[in-house]
XYZ file of C-alpha atoms in Angstrom:
426
model
C -27.517 -13.355 7.931
C -25.807 -9.997 7.870
C -22.071 -9.532 7.291
C -19.934 -6.410 7.693
C -16.665 -6.109 5.751
C -14.095 -3.569 6.958
C -10.944 -2.822 4.953
C -7.627 -1.290 5.986
C -4.649 -0.595 3.734
C -4.005 -0.648 0.025
C -5.927 -0.969 -3.232
C -5.162 -4.696 -3.319
C -7.007 -5.095 -0.013
C -9.868 -3.005 -1.384
C -10.129 -5.297 -4.401
C -9.990 -8.435 -2.261
C -12.679 -7.076 0.061
C -14.871 -6.296 -2.939
C -14.487 -9.907 -4.074
C -15.382 -11.145 -0.577
C -18.479 -8.904 -0.481
C -19.665 -10.165 -3.864
C -19.211 -13.768 -2.677
C -21.161 -13.033 0.492
C -24.031 -11.488 -1.490
C -24.075 -14.481 -3.837
C -24.254 -16.780 -0.793
C -27.316 -14.929 0.507
C -25.749 -12.606 3.084
C -26.862 -9.024 3.547
C -23.602 -7.027 3.333
C -22.941 -3.720 5.126
C -19.826 -1.551 5.536
C -20.694 0.370 8.702
C -19.216 -1.091 11.877
C -22.125 0.362 13.865
C -24.606 -1.829 11.983
C -25.261 -4.925 14.065
C -24.090 -7.975 12.106
C -23.762 -11.722 12.520
C -20.323 -11.747 10.873
C -17.548 -9.133 10.917
C -14.690 -9.513 8.431
C -11.607 -7.321 8.927
C -9.130 -7.193 6.035
C -6.009 -5.951 7.814
C -2.806 -4.077 6.937
C 0.710 -4.247 8.413
C 2.747 -1.944 6.159
C 3.634 0.370 9.091
C 3.387 0.384 12.868
C 0.463 2.769 12.501
C -1.292 0.207 10.281
C -0.694 -2.454 12.947
C -2.167 -0.210 15.630
C -5.238 0.540 13.490
C -5.745 -3.156 12.757
C -5.510 -4.102 16.442
C -7.842 -1.274 17.522
C -10.507 -2.273 15.012
C -10.285 -5.950 16.023
C -10.554 -5.093 19.728
C -13.456 -2.707 19.090
C -15.436 -5.249 17.097
C -14.749 -8.038 19.629
C -15.806 -5.805 22.515
C -18.987 -4.497 20.896
C -20.134 -7.772 19.310
C -19.383 -10.657 21.699
C -21.826 -13.024 20.008
C -20.817 -12.367 16.397
C -18.455 -14.441 14.273
C -15.227 -12.432 13.907
C -13.017 -13.038 10.865
C -9.531 -11.527 10.694
C -7.554 -11.887 7.508
C -4.808 -10.120 5.555
C -1.304 -8.847 6.146
C -1.524 -8.173 9.889
C -2.697 -11.721 10.535
C 0.058 -13.089 8.299
C 2.735 -11.117 10.148
C 1.279 -11.807 13.614
C 0.158 -15.461 13.435
C 0.028 -15.870 17.216
C -2.038 -12.789 18.016
C -5.746 -12.866 18.896
C -6.175 -16.516 19.812
C -9.828 -15.795 20.618
C -10.749 -14.906 17.014
C -13.204 -17.266 15.311
C -11.545 -17.313 11.870
C -7.935 -16.089 11.439
C -6.438 -16.738 7.999
C -3.719 -14.314 6.853
C -3.199 -13.970 3.085
C -4.243 -17.448 2.041
C -7.751 -18.744 1.411
C -9.454 -15.341 1.202
C -11.306 -16.731 -1.804
C -12.651 -19.556 0.398
C -14.381 -17.300 2.902
C -17.860 -18.784 2.306
C -16.526 -22.303 2.737
C -14.773 -21.283 5.960
C -17.874 -19.555 7.345
C -19.989 -22.630 6.581
C -17.408 -24.804 8.332
C -17.357 -22.527 11.375
C -21.142 -22.333 11.726
C -21.385 -26.121 11.347
C -18.716 -27.050 13.900
C -18.563 -23.883 16.058
C -14.819 -24.383 16.341
C -12.157 -21.695 15.677
C -10.351 -21.843 12.334
C -6.724 -20.738 12.004
C -4.941 -20.962 8.632
C -2.012 -18.561 8.581
C 0.676 -19.363 5.988
C 1.200 -18.436 2.344
C 0.839 -20.531 -0.775
C 4.040 -19.089 -2.227
C 3.710 -20.486 -5.740
C 0.052 -19.975 -6.596
C -1.865 -16.827 -7.453
C -5.151 -16.935 -5.580
C -7.644 -16.291 -8.359
C -10.340 -13.738 -7.759
C -12.706 -12.388 -10.409
C -15.096 -9.528 -9.767
C -18.107 -8.592 -11.857
C -18.957 -5.325 -10.120
C -17.456 -2.675 -7.846
C -20.144 -1.300 -5.573
C -20.478 2.463 -5.020
C -17.501 3.415 -7.188
C -16.965 4.960 -10.606
C -13.624 3.303 -11.217
C -13.045 -0.384 -10.660
C -9.841 -1.938 -9.347
C -8.538 -5.136 -10.879
C -5.847 -7.096 -9.057
C -3.451 -8.556 -11.612
C -0.503 -9.551 -9.427
C 0.477 -10.457 -5.876
C 3.766 -10.658 -3.971
C 7.081 -8.806 -4.137
C 10.723 -9.839 -4.397
C 12.398 -6.438 -4.071
C 13.160 -6.846 -0.349
C 13.656 -3.156 0.338
C 15.357 -3.000 3.714
C 12.442 -1.214 5.435
C 9.574 -3.306 4.079
C 7.784 -6.283 5.633
C 5.464 -6.881 2.661
C 7.561 -9.515 0.781
C 7.373 -11.638 3.938
C 3.595 -11.409 4.271
C 2.647 -11.463 0.572
C 5.244 -13.889 -0.782
C 6.939 -13.993 -4.143
C 5.535 -12.541 -7.369
C 2.539 -14.374 -8.802
C 0.393 -13.143 -11.689
C -3.180 -13.590 -12.858
C -3.592 -15.273 -16.246
C -3.581 -12.599 -18.971
C -6.755 -13.858 -20.660
C -8.521 -13.897 -17.289
C -7.550 -10.248 -16.701
C -8.884 -9.319 -20.150
C -12.136 -11.154 -19.434
C -12.497 -9.485 -16.015
C -11.866 -5.982 -17.357
C -14.235 -6.628 -20.282
C -16.918 -7.757 -17.823
C -16.523 -4.570 -15.772
C -16.543 -2.333 -18.851
C -19.709 -4.037 -20.059
C -21.160 -3.388 -16.602
C -20.642 0.348 -17.254
C -17.221 1.104 -15.748
C -15.289 3.522 -17.939
C -12.081 3.624 -15.906
C -10.146 0.601 -14.648
C -7.242 0.727 -12.178
C -4.670 -2.070 -12.404
C -3.350 -2.967 -9.003
C -0.973 -5.407 -7.357
C 1.699 -5.539 -4.708
C 4.395 -5.117 -7.384
C 2.173 -4.332 -10.359
C 4.864 -3.664 -12.963
C 6.404 -7.071 -12.272
C 3.307 -8.673 -13.774
C 3.988 -11.716 -15.942
C 7.452 -12.734 -14.716
C 6.017 -16.116 -13.712
C 3.855 -16.544 -16.822
C 6.265 -15.952 -19.689
C 4.557 -12.671 -20.512
C 5.029 -9.043 -19.429
C 3.289 -5.958 -18.108
C 3.615 -4.381 -21.565
C 1.829 -7.378 -23.087
C -0.980 -6.963 -20.563
C -1.353 -3.252 -21.347
C -1.433 -3.969 -25.094
C -4.245 -6.473 -24.606
C -6.324 -4.280 -22.316
C -6.260 -1.084 -24.388
C -7.991 -3.006 -27.179
C -11.108 -3.624 -25.087
C -14.072 -1.860 -26.661
C -15.691 0.691 -24.370
C -12.730 1.128 -22.034
C -12.069 4.868 -21.791
C -9.320 5.038 -19.169
C -6.734 2.574 -17.916
C -4.849 3.624 -14.792
C -1.805 1.973 -13.178
C -2.015 2.191 -9.391
C 1.775 2.293 -8.886
C 4.846 1.191 -10.803
C 8.558 1.023 -10.011
C 10.800 3.227 -12.126
C 12.884 0.180 -13.152
C 9.790 -1.392 -14.723
C 9.092 1.526 -17.051
C 11.094 -0.121 -19.797
C 10.984 0.736 -23.501
C 8.124 -1.710 -24.174
C 5.912 -0.213 -21.456
C 6.753 3.363 -22.475
C 5.985 2.536 -26.086
C 2.456 1.435 -25.123
C 1.999 4.572 -23.009
C 3.246 6.749 -25.875
C 0.849 5.294 -28.415
C -2.340 4.866 -26.389
C -4.782 7.534 -25.308
C -6.540 4.953 -23.131
C -3.684 4.885 -20.612
C -4.133 7.945 -18.429
C -1.783 10.913 -18.110
C -0.676 9.971 -14.601
C 1.946 7.643 -13.158
C 2.671 6.990 -9.510
C 6.383 6.132 -9.258
C 7.781 5.640 -5.729
C 11.109 7.423 -5.170
C 11.337 6.734 -1.390
C 14.410 8.947 -0.857
C 16.077 11.856 -2.645
C 19.562 10.861 -1.519
C 21.748 8.198 -3.132
C 23.180 7.319 0.278
C 19.729 6.610 1.700
C 18.523 4.820 -1.449
C 21.446 2.402 -1.127
C 20.658 1.754 2.541
C 17.043 1.136 1.545
C 18.164 -1.469 -1.032
C 16.343 0.368 -3.806
C 17.304 -0.746 -7.306
C 18.247 2.641 -8.840
C 20.078 5.869 -8.103
C 18.932 9.459 -8.583
C 20.452 9.807 -12.054
C 18.595 6.726 -13.289
C 15.332 8.070 -11.849
C 15.847 11.526 -13.326
C 16.742 10.155 -16.765
C 13.598 8.013 -16.747
C 11.436 11.019 -15.828
C 12.898 12.926 -18.776
C 12.138 9.989 -21.055
C 8.528 9.834 -19.828
C 7.990 13.573 -20.207
C 9.318 13.507 -23.757
C 6.405 11.276 -24.764
C 3.818 12.777 -22.337
C 4.750 16.441 -21.689
C 1.798 17.205 -19.381
C 1.885 13.946 -17.448
C 1.321 13.993 -13.679
C 3.985 12.052 -11.791
C 3.312 11.474 -8.103
C 5.560 9.622 -5.697
C 6.148 8.164 -2.232
C 8.970 9.391 0.015
C 9.996 8.045 3.413
C 11.571 10.519 5.843
C 13.663 9.728 8.901
C 15.171 6.494 7.610
C 17.954 5.221 9.932
C 21.079 7.441 9.648
C 19.305 10.020 7.430
C 21.092 13.271 8.306
C 19.648 16.761 7.997
C 21.844 17.162 4.891
C 20.347 13.973 3.403
C 16.859 15.287 4.108
C 17.623 18.670 2.526
C 18.893 16.794 -0.527
C 15.557 14.948 -0.653
C 13.691 18.277 -0.643
C 15.945 19.605 -3.393
C 15.446 16.405 -5.417
C 11.649 16.533 -5.036
C 11.588 20.092 -6.395
C 14.032 19.265 -9.177
C 12.038 16.218 -10.308
C 8.824 18.258 -10.358
C 6.452 15.762 -8.791
C 2.774 16.701 -8.881
C 2.167 15.185 -5.432
C 4.243 13.508 -2.723
C 2.861 10.914 -0.345
C 5.045 11.386 2.750
C 5.693 8.589 5.258
C 7.762 8.874 8.435
C 9.975 5.775 8.609
C 8.241 2.981 10.511
C 10.433 0.395 12.203
C 9.333 -3.095 11.177
C 10.667 -5.993 13.215
C 12.066 -8.652 10.881
C 13.462 -6.217 8.315
C 17.116 -5.299 7.743
C 16.480 -1.609 8.469
C 15.249 -2.497 11.945
C 18.760 -3.728 12.826
C 20.556 -0.648 11.461
C 22.260 1.971 13.602
C 21.211 5.612 13.657
C 17.461 5.423 14.206
C 15.907 8.894 14.117
C 13.954 10.473 16.967
C 10.197 10.453 16.385
C 9.839 14.212 16.756
C 12.493 14.782 14.088
C 10.665 12.395 11.752
C 7.396 14.265 12.310
C 9.070 17.611 11.638
C 10.687 16.350 8.424
C 7.352 14.929 7.297
C 5.712 18.316 7.914
C 8.367 20.137 5.894
C 8.181 17.726 2.985
C 4.380 17.873 2.959
C 4.659 21.649 2.599
C 6.857 21.097 -0.458
C 4.245 18.693 -1.805
C 1.486 21.304 -1.427
C 3.625 23.831 -3.328
C 4.337 21.338 -6.121
C 0.662 20.338 -6.332
C -0.378 23.952 -6.755
C 2.378 24.629 -9.280
C 1.337 21.639 -11.403
C -2.409 22.353 -11.173
C -1.961 26.008 -12.153
C -0.595 24.905 -15.533
C -4.110 23.917 -16.516
C -5.953 27.127 -15.678
C -7.558 28.375 -18.870
C -7.458 24.925 -20.488
C -10.300 22.539 -21.214
C -9.969 19.115 -19.569
C -12.059 15.964 -19.790
C -13.398 15.042 -16.363
C -14.984 11.797 -15.174
C -17.498 12.913 -12.549
C -17.918 10.691 -9.504
C -20.081 12.372 -6.856
C -22.137 15.412 -5.909
C -21.710 17.205 -2.561
C -23.742 20.250 -1.560
C -24.669 21.080 -5.141
C -21.090 20.698 -6.406
C -20.063 17.918 -8.784
C -16.632 16.397 -8.221
C -14.516 14.328 -10.582
C -10.999 13.669 -11.817
C -9.078 14.323 -14.993
C -6.896 11.797 -16.772
C -3.902 13.224 -14.888
C -5.801 12.759 -11.616
C -6.508 16.378 -10.819
C -9.639 16.876 -8.741
C -12.134 19.156 -10.479
C -15.246 20.799 -9.024
C -18.109 22.443 -10.902
C -21.436 23.798 -9.716
C -24.497 21.700 -10.494
C -25.567 18.075 -10.355
C -23.752 15.962 -12.927
C -24.592 12.239 -12.850
C -21.771 10.035 -11.609
C -19.787 8.049 -14.176
C -20.278 10.836 -16.724
C -17.565 12.485 -18.811
C -17.724 16.251 -19.364
C -15.335 18.770 -20.878
C -14.581 21.428 -18.279
C -12.999 24.850 -18.799
C -10.680 25.399 -15.818
C -11.043 28.802 -14.147
C -9.013 28.629 -10.918
C -7.318 26.508 -8.267
C -8.640 26.506 -4.700
C -7.176 24.449 -1.841
C -6.743 20.996 -3.460
C -9.090 21.334 -6.435
C -9.436 22.944 -9.839
C -12.614 24.960 -10.257
C -14.262 25.062 -13.644
C -17.356 25.302 -15.803
C -18.783 22.615 -18.052
C -18.401 23.402 -21.744
C -21.653 22.448 -23.397
C -21.448 21.022 -26.899
C -22.840 23.541 -29.387
């Protein structure tokens, strides 16, 4: 039989979908990723982080149902967890529990031809998944943690992912070792609250990093995202002393105003964030620090927004991922006064994105004339494309095999990429 797996949302979903695809292949399924390929089974790994994510999830489900009336439709993930009563005509509907049992559930469905509905979290247990490959990618994701207990006032994720649970440290080491031995040179650690790894296992994120950087053959270790409060002295000490950990950190700020940060129930103020950035840059002067910022949070005034722009420039981010505030029913922010008009949110997002483009260019221009090590990933129209340790996109003419490191002399910056020439070893 043929199965199609479609993924919405974050790197954790991408990892989980990869695990599901590997299980399907092992069970004898032919696996495809194109929704236009006719399949016997369609599996949609959904997202609910914003209203837009909800809309996308619903549209995909409706489209697949409409176009494939005789196929087995499987809906799983955060949307299903947050909307347990939606789509009563779906064949298998399971939320964020039992993703690892997808083969068992498919066998049960095809045996009995009866719908299966299992929405509800196992709040105390990490659902173990172990991948041995990551198809069509140069860098492999490894999920080390699930759940979040921050309860930011705007966020639904703690309710659909549950409390923090971590993968056994030795299992993570074995999984990363397996992927490195398979040929992957860069590994990305991911989770819902990645830096909170180990709180339930009497270990820590720093301990995990220390173990992983010892793996022979691992060239780059990347952290998908980490909260500023989790960049403690132990973690920074590992970053300072390891050239395996890349020169890039993604640290969500969410707002550049102390007033808004407090309303968001974030666990820091601007001074704490700024002091931590200084500490990081003392040990990694050229590090790229990207961030997330939400605009149009309830009661955010124009003055608050202007302070956010000023803060973003002051902190010198290399890139800003901008999100207009999305009202999520069931969160504290949804009940707050002072919700912002949608057009104002869009306009603020546009203005902050312009700041991001300026900061991106300013950061990238620092490296013109320098030689950077690039991991090449793909070739398009005779141009090879890859990324540096600090996650700058680099393009050079010619066909360089994917998963290959080359030293590149940077010549210029164009649009969103550095342009360079490969320095051949003499």
